[in-house]
PDB file of C-alpha atoms in Angstrom:
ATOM      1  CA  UNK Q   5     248.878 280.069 190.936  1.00  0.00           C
ATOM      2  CA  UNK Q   6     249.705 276.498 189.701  1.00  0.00           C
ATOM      3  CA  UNK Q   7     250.680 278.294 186.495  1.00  0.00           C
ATOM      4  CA  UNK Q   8     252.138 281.787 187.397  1.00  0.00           C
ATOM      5  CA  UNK Q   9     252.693 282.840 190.810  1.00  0.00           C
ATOM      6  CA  UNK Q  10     251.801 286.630 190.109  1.00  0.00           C
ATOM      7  CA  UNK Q  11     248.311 286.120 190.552  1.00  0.00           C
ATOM      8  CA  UNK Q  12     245.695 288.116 192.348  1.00  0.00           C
ATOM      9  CA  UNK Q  13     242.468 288.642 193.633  1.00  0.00           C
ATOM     10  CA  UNK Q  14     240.304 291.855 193.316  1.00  0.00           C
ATOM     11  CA  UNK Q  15     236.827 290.751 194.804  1.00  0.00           C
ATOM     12  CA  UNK Q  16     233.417 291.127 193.520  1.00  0.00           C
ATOM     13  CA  UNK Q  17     232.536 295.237 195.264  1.00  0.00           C
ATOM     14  CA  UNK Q  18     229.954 296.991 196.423  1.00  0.00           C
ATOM     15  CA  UNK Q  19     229.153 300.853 194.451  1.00  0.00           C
ATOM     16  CA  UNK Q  20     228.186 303.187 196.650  1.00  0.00           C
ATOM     17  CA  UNK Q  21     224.896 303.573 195.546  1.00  0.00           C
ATOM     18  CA  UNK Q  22     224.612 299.935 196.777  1.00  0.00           C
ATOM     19  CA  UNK Q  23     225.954 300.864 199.591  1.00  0.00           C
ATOM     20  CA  UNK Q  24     223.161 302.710 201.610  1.00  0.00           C
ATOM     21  CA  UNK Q  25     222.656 301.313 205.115  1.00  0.00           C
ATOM     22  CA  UNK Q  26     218.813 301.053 204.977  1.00  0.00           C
ATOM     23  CA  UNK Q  27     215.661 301.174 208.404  1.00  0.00           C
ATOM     24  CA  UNK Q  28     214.979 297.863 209.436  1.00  0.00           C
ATOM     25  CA  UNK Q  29     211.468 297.374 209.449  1.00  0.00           C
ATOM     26  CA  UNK Q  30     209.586 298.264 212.564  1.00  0.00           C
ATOM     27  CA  UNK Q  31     207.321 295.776 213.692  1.00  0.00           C
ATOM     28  CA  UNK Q  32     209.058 292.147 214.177  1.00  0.00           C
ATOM     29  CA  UNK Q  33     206.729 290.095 213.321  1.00  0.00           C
ATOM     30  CA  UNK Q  34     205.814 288.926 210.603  1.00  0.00           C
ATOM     31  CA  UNK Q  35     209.584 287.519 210.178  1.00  0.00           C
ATOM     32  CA  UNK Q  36     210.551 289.165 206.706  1.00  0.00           C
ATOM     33  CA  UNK Q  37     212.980 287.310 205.200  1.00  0.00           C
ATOM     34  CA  UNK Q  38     214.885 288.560 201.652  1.00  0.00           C
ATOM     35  CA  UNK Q  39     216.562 286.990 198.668  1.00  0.00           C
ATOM     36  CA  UNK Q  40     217.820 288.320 195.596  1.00  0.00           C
ATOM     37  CA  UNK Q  41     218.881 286.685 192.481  1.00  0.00           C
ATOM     38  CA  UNK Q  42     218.353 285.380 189.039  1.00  0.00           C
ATOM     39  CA  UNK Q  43     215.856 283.115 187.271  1.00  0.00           C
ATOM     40  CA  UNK Q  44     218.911 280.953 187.049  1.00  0.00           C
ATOM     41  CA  UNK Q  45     219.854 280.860 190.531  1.00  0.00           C
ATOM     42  CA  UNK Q  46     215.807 279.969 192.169  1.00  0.00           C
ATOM     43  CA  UNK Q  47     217.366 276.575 192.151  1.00  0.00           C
ATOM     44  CA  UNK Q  48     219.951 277.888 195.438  1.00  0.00           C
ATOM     45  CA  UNK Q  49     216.306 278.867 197.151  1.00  0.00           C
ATOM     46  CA  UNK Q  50     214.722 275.619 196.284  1.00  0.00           C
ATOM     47  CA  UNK Q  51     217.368 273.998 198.078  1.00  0.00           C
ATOM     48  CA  UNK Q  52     216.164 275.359 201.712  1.00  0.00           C
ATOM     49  CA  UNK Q  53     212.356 275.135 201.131  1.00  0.00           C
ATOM     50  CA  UNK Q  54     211.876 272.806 203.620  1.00  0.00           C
ATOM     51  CA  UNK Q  55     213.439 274.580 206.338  1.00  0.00           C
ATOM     52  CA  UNK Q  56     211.651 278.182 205.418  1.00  0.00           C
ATOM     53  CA  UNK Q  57     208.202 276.414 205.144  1.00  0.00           C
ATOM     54  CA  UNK Q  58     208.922 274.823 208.480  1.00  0.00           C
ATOM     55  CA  UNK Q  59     210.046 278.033 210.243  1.00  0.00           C
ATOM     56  CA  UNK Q  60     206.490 279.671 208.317  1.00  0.00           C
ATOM     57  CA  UNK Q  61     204.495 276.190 210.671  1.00  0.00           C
ATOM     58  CA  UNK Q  62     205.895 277.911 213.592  1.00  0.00           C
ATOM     59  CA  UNK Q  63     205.992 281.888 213.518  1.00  0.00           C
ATOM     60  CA  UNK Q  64     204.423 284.181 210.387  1.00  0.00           C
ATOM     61  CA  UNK Q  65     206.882 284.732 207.661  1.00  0.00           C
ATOM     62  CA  UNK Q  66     207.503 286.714 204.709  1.00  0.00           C
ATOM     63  CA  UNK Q  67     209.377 285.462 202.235  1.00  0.00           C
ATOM     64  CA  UNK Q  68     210.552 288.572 200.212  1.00  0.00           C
ATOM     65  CA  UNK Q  69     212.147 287.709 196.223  1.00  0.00           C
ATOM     66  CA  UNK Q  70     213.349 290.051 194.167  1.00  0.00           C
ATOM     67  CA  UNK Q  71     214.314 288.176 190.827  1.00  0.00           C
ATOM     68  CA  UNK Q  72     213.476 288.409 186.946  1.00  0.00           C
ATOM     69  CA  UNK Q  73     210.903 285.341 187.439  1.00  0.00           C
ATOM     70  CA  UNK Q  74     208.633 284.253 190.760  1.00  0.00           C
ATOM     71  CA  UNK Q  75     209.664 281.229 192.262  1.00  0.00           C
ATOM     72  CA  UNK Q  76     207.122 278.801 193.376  1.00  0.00           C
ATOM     73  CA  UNK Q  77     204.886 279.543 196.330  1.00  0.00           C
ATOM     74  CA  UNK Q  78     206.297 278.094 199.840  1.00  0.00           C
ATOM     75  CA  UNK Q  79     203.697 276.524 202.041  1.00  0.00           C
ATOM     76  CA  UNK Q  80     203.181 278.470 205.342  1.00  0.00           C
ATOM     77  CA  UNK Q  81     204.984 281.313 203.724  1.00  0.00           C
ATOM     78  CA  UNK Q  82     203.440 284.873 202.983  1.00  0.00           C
ATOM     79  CA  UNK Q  83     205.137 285.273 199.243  1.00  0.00           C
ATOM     80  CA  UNK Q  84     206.394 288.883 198.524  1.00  0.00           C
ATOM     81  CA  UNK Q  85     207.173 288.945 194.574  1.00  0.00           C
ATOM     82  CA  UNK Q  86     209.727 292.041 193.482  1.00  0.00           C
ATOM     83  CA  UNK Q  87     210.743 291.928 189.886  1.00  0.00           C
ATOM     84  CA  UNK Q  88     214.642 292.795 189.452  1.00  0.00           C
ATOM     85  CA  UNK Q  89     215.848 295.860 188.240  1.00  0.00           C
ATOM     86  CA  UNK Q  90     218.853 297.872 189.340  1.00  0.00           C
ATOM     87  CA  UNK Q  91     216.839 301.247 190.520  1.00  0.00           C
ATOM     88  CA  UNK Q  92     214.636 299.008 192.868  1.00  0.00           C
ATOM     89  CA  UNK Q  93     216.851 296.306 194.311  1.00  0.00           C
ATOM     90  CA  UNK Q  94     219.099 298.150 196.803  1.00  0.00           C
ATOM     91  CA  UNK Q  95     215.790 299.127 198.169  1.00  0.00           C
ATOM     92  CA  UNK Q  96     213.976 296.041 198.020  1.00  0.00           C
ATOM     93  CA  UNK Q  97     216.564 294.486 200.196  1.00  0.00           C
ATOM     94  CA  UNK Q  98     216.215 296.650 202.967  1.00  0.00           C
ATOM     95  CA  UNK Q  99     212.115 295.811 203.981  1.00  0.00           C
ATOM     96  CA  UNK Q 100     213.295 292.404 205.739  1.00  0.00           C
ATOM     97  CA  UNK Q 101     215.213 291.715 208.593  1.00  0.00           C
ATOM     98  CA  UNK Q 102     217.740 289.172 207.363  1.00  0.00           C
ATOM     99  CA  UNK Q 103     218.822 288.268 204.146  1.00  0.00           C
ATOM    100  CA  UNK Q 104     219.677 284.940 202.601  1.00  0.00           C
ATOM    101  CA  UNK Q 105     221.863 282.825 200.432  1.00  0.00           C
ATOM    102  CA  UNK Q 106     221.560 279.575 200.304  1.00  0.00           C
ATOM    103  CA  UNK Q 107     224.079 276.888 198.193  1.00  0.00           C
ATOM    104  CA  UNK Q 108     224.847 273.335 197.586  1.00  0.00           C
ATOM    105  CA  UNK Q 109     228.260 272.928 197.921  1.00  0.00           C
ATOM    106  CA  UNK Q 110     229.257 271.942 193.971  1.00  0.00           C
ATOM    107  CA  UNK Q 111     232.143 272.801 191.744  1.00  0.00           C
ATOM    108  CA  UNK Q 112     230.422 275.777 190.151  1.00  0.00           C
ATOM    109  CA  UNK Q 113     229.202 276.982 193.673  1.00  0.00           C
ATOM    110  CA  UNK Q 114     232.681 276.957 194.780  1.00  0.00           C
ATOM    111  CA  UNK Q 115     233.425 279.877 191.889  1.00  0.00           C
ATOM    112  CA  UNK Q 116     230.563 282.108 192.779  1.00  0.00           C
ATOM    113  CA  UNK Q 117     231.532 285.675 194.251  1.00  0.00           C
ATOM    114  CA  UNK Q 118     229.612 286.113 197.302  1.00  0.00           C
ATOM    115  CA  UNK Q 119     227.478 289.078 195.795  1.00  0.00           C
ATOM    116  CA  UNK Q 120     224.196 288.358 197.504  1.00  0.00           C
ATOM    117  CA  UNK Q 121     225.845 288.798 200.751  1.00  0.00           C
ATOM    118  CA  UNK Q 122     227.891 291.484 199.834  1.00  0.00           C
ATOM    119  CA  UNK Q 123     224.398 293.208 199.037  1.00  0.00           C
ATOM    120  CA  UNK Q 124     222.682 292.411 202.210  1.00  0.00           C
ATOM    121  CA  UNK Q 125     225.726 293.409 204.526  1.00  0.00           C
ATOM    122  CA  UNK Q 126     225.655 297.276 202.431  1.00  0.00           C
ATOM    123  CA  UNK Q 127     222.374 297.884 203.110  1.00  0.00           C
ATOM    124  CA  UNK Q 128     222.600 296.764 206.659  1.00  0.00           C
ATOM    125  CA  UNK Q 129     220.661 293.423 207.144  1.00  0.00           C
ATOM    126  CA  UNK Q 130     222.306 290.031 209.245  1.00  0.00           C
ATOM    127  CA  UNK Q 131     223.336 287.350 206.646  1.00  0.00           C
ATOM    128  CA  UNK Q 132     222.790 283.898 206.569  1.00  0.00           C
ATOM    129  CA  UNK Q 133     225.160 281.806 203.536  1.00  0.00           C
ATOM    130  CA  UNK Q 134     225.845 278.459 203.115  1.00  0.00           C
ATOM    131  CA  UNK Q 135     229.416 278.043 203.858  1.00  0.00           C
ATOM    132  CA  UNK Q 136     230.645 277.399 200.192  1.00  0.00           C
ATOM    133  CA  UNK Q 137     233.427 278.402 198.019  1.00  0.00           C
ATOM    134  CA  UNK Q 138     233.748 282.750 198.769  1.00  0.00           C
ATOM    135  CA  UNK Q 139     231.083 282.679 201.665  1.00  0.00           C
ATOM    136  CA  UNK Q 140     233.378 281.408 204.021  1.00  0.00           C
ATOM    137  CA  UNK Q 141     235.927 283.872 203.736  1.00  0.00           C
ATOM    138  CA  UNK Q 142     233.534 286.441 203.560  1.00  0.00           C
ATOM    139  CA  UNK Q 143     230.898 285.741 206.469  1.00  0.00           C
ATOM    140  CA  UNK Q 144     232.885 284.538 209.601  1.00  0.00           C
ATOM    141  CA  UNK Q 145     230.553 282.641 211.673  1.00  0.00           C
ATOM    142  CA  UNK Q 146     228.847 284.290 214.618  1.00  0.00           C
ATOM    143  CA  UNK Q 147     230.955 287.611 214.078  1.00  0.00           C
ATOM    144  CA  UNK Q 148     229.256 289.048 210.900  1.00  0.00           C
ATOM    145  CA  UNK Q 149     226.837 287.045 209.361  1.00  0.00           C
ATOM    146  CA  UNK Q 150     225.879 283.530 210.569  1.00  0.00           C
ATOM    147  CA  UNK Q 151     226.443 279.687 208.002  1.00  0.00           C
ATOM    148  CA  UNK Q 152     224.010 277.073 207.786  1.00  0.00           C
ATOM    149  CA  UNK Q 153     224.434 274.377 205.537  1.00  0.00           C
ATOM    150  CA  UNK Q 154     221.664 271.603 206.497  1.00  0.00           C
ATOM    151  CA  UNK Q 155     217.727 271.907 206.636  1.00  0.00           C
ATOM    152  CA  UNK Q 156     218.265 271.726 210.721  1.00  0.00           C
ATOM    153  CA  UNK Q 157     220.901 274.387 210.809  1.00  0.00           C
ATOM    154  CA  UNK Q 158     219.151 276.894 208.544  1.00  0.00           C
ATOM    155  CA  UNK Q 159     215.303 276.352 210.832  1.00  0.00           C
ATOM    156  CA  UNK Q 160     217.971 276.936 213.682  1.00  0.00           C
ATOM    157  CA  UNK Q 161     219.737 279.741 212.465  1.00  0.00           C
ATOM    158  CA  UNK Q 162     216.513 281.434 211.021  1.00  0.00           C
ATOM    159  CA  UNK Q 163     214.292 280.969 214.374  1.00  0.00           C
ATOM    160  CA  UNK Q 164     217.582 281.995 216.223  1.00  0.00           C
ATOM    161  CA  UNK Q 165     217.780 285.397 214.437  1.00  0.00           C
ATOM    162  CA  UNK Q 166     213.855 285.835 214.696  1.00  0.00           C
ATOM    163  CA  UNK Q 167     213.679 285.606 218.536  1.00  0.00           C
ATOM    164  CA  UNK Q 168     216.427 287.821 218.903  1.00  0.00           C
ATOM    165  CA  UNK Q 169     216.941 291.355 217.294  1.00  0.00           C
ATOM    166  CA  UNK Q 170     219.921 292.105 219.667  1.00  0.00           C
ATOM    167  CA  UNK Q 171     221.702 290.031 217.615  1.00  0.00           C
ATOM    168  CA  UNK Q 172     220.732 290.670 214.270  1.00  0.00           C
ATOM    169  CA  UNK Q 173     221.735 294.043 214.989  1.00  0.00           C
ATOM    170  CA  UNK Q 174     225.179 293.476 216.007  1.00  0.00           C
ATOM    171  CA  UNK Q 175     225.775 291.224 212.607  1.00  0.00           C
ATOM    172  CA  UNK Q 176     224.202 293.987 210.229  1.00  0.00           C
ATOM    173  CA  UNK Q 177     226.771 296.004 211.874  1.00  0.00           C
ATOM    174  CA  UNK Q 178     229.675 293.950 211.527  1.00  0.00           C
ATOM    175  CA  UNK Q 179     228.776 293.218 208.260  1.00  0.00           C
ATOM    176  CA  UNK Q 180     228.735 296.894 206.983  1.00  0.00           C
ATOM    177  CA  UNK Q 181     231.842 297.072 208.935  1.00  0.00           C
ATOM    178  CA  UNK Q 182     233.015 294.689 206.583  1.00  0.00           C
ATOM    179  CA  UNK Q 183     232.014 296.093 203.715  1.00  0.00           C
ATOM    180  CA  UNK Q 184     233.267 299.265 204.425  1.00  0.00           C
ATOM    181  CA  UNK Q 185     236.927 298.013 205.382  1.00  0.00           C
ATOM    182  CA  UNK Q 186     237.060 295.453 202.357  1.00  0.00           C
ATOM    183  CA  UNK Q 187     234.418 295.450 199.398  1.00  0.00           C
ATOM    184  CA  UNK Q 188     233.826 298.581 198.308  1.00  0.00           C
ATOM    185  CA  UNK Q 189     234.459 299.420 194.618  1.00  0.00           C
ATOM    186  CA  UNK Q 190     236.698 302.065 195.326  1.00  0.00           C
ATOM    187  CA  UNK Q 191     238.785 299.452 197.265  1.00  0.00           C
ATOM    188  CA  UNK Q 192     238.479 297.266 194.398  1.00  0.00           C
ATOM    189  CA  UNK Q 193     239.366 300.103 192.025  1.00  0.00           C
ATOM    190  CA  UNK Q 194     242.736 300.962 193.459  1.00  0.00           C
ATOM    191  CA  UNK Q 195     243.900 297.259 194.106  1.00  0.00           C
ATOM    192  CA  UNK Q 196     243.491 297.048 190.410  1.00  0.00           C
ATOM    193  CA  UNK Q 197     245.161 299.599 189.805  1.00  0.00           C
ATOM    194  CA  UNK Q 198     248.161 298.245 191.952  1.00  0.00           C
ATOM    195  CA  UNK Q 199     248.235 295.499 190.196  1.00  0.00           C
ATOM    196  CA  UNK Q 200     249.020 296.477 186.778  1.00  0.00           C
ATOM    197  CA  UNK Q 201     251.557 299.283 187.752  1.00  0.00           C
ATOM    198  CA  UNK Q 202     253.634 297.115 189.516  1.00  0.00           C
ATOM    199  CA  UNK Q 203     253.553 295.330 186.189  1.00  0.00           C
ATOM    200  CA  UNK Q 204     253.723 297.019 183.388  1.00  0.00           C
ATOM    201  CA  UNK Q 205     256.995 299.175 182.899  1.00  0.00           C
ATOM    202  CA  UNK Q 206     256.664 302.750 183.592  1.00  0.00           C
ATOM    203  CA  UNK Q 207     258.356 305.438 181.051  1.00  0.00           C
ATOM    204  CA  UNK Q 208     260.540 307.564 182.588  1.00  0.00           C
ATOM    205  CA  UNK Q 209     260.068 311.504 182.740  1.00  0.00           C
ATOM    206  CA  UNK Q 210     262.029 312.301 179.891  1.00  0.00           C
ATOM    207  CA  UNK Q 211     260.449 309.184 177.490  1.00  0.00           C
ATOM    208  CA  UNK Q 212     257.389 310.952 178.378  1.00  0.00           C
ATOM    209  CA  UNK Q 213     258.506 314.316 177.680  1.00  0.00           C
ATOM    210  CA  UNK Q 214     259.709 312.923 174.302  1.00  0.00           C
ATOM    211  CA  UNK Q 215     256.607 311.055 173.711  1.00  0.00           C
TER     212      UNK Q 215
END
């Protein structure tokens, strides 16, 4: 907008075939915990290690990935290894009882789109982000997902979510609320759509009836 105030923003959507609110899984413990992601991206798990292999000293944990490549076993941590594909990810997601997506707050994770959480809010699961860049426009803390940014805030958030399905419950919830109301690719679909016919002349009846 420094350059040409007619800009806009159509956000990264959800398909509906994404979009499949999913059981949680029945027993609560072991605490089943999800990520998804690239090879490229392990690095954004690496960066909370510490606080899921200190949360897997205290309570059992499964640590669920579902990524082209295995990251590196976590101490304490029961490793659950699902390589990617688009039939099996929507699914994958949907075996744990929160999902995750950790960041370091950087000037390329300031222009990442949120799609992690966007996939664990469609398929019904409380999300945990770091704060960064899209994440805190899309998760608002304590209402449909929960932030954590330190080691200490994510053990905190994590154990918090563990001891207390009530909760996690009424985030999965607001979180498909929110993807519902805002993400959807249909949404996204039509605001495109918008956009370019209130910007590119229209013909008139009879130019068209000529053309």
């Amino acid at each position: 907008r420094r350059f040409n105030p007619r800009t806009y923003i159509v956000p990264t959507s959800i398909t509906e075939a994404q979009c499949t609110t999913l059981p949680a899984p029945e027993s609560e413990a072991p605490f089943r915990i999800v990520w998804t992601g690239s090879q490229s991206t392990l690095v954004h798990l690496e960066s909370i290690r510490p606080a899921i292999e200190q949360l897997g000293a205290e309570r059992p944990v499964v640590l669920r990935v579902v990524c082209n490549a295995p990251p590196q076993p976590f101490r304490n941590v029961t490793m659950e290894f699902i390589p990617w594909s688009p039939a099996v990810e929507p699914g994958s997601l949907g075996n744990a009882h929160v999902g995750i997506m950790p960041l370091p707050d950087n000037e390329l994770t300031r222009g990442k789109c949120g799609l992690k959480a966007l996939q664990y809010m469609a398929v019904g699961r409380a999300t945990v982000v770091s704060p960064v860049g899209v994440n805190a426009d899309l998760i608002h803390d304590g209402r449909n997902g929960l932030w954590a940014s330190t080691t200490e805030e994510w053990v905190t958030v994590l154990r918090r979510l563990a001891d207390d399905p009530a909760l996690r419950h009424r985030l999965a919830e607001a979180g498909r609320a929110t993807i519902e109301a805002e993400y959807t690719a249909r949404r996204a679909a039509a605001t495109s759509a918008a956009v370019v016919k209130a910007h590119v002349p229209q013909r008139s009846a009879r130019q068209a009836s000529a053309g």
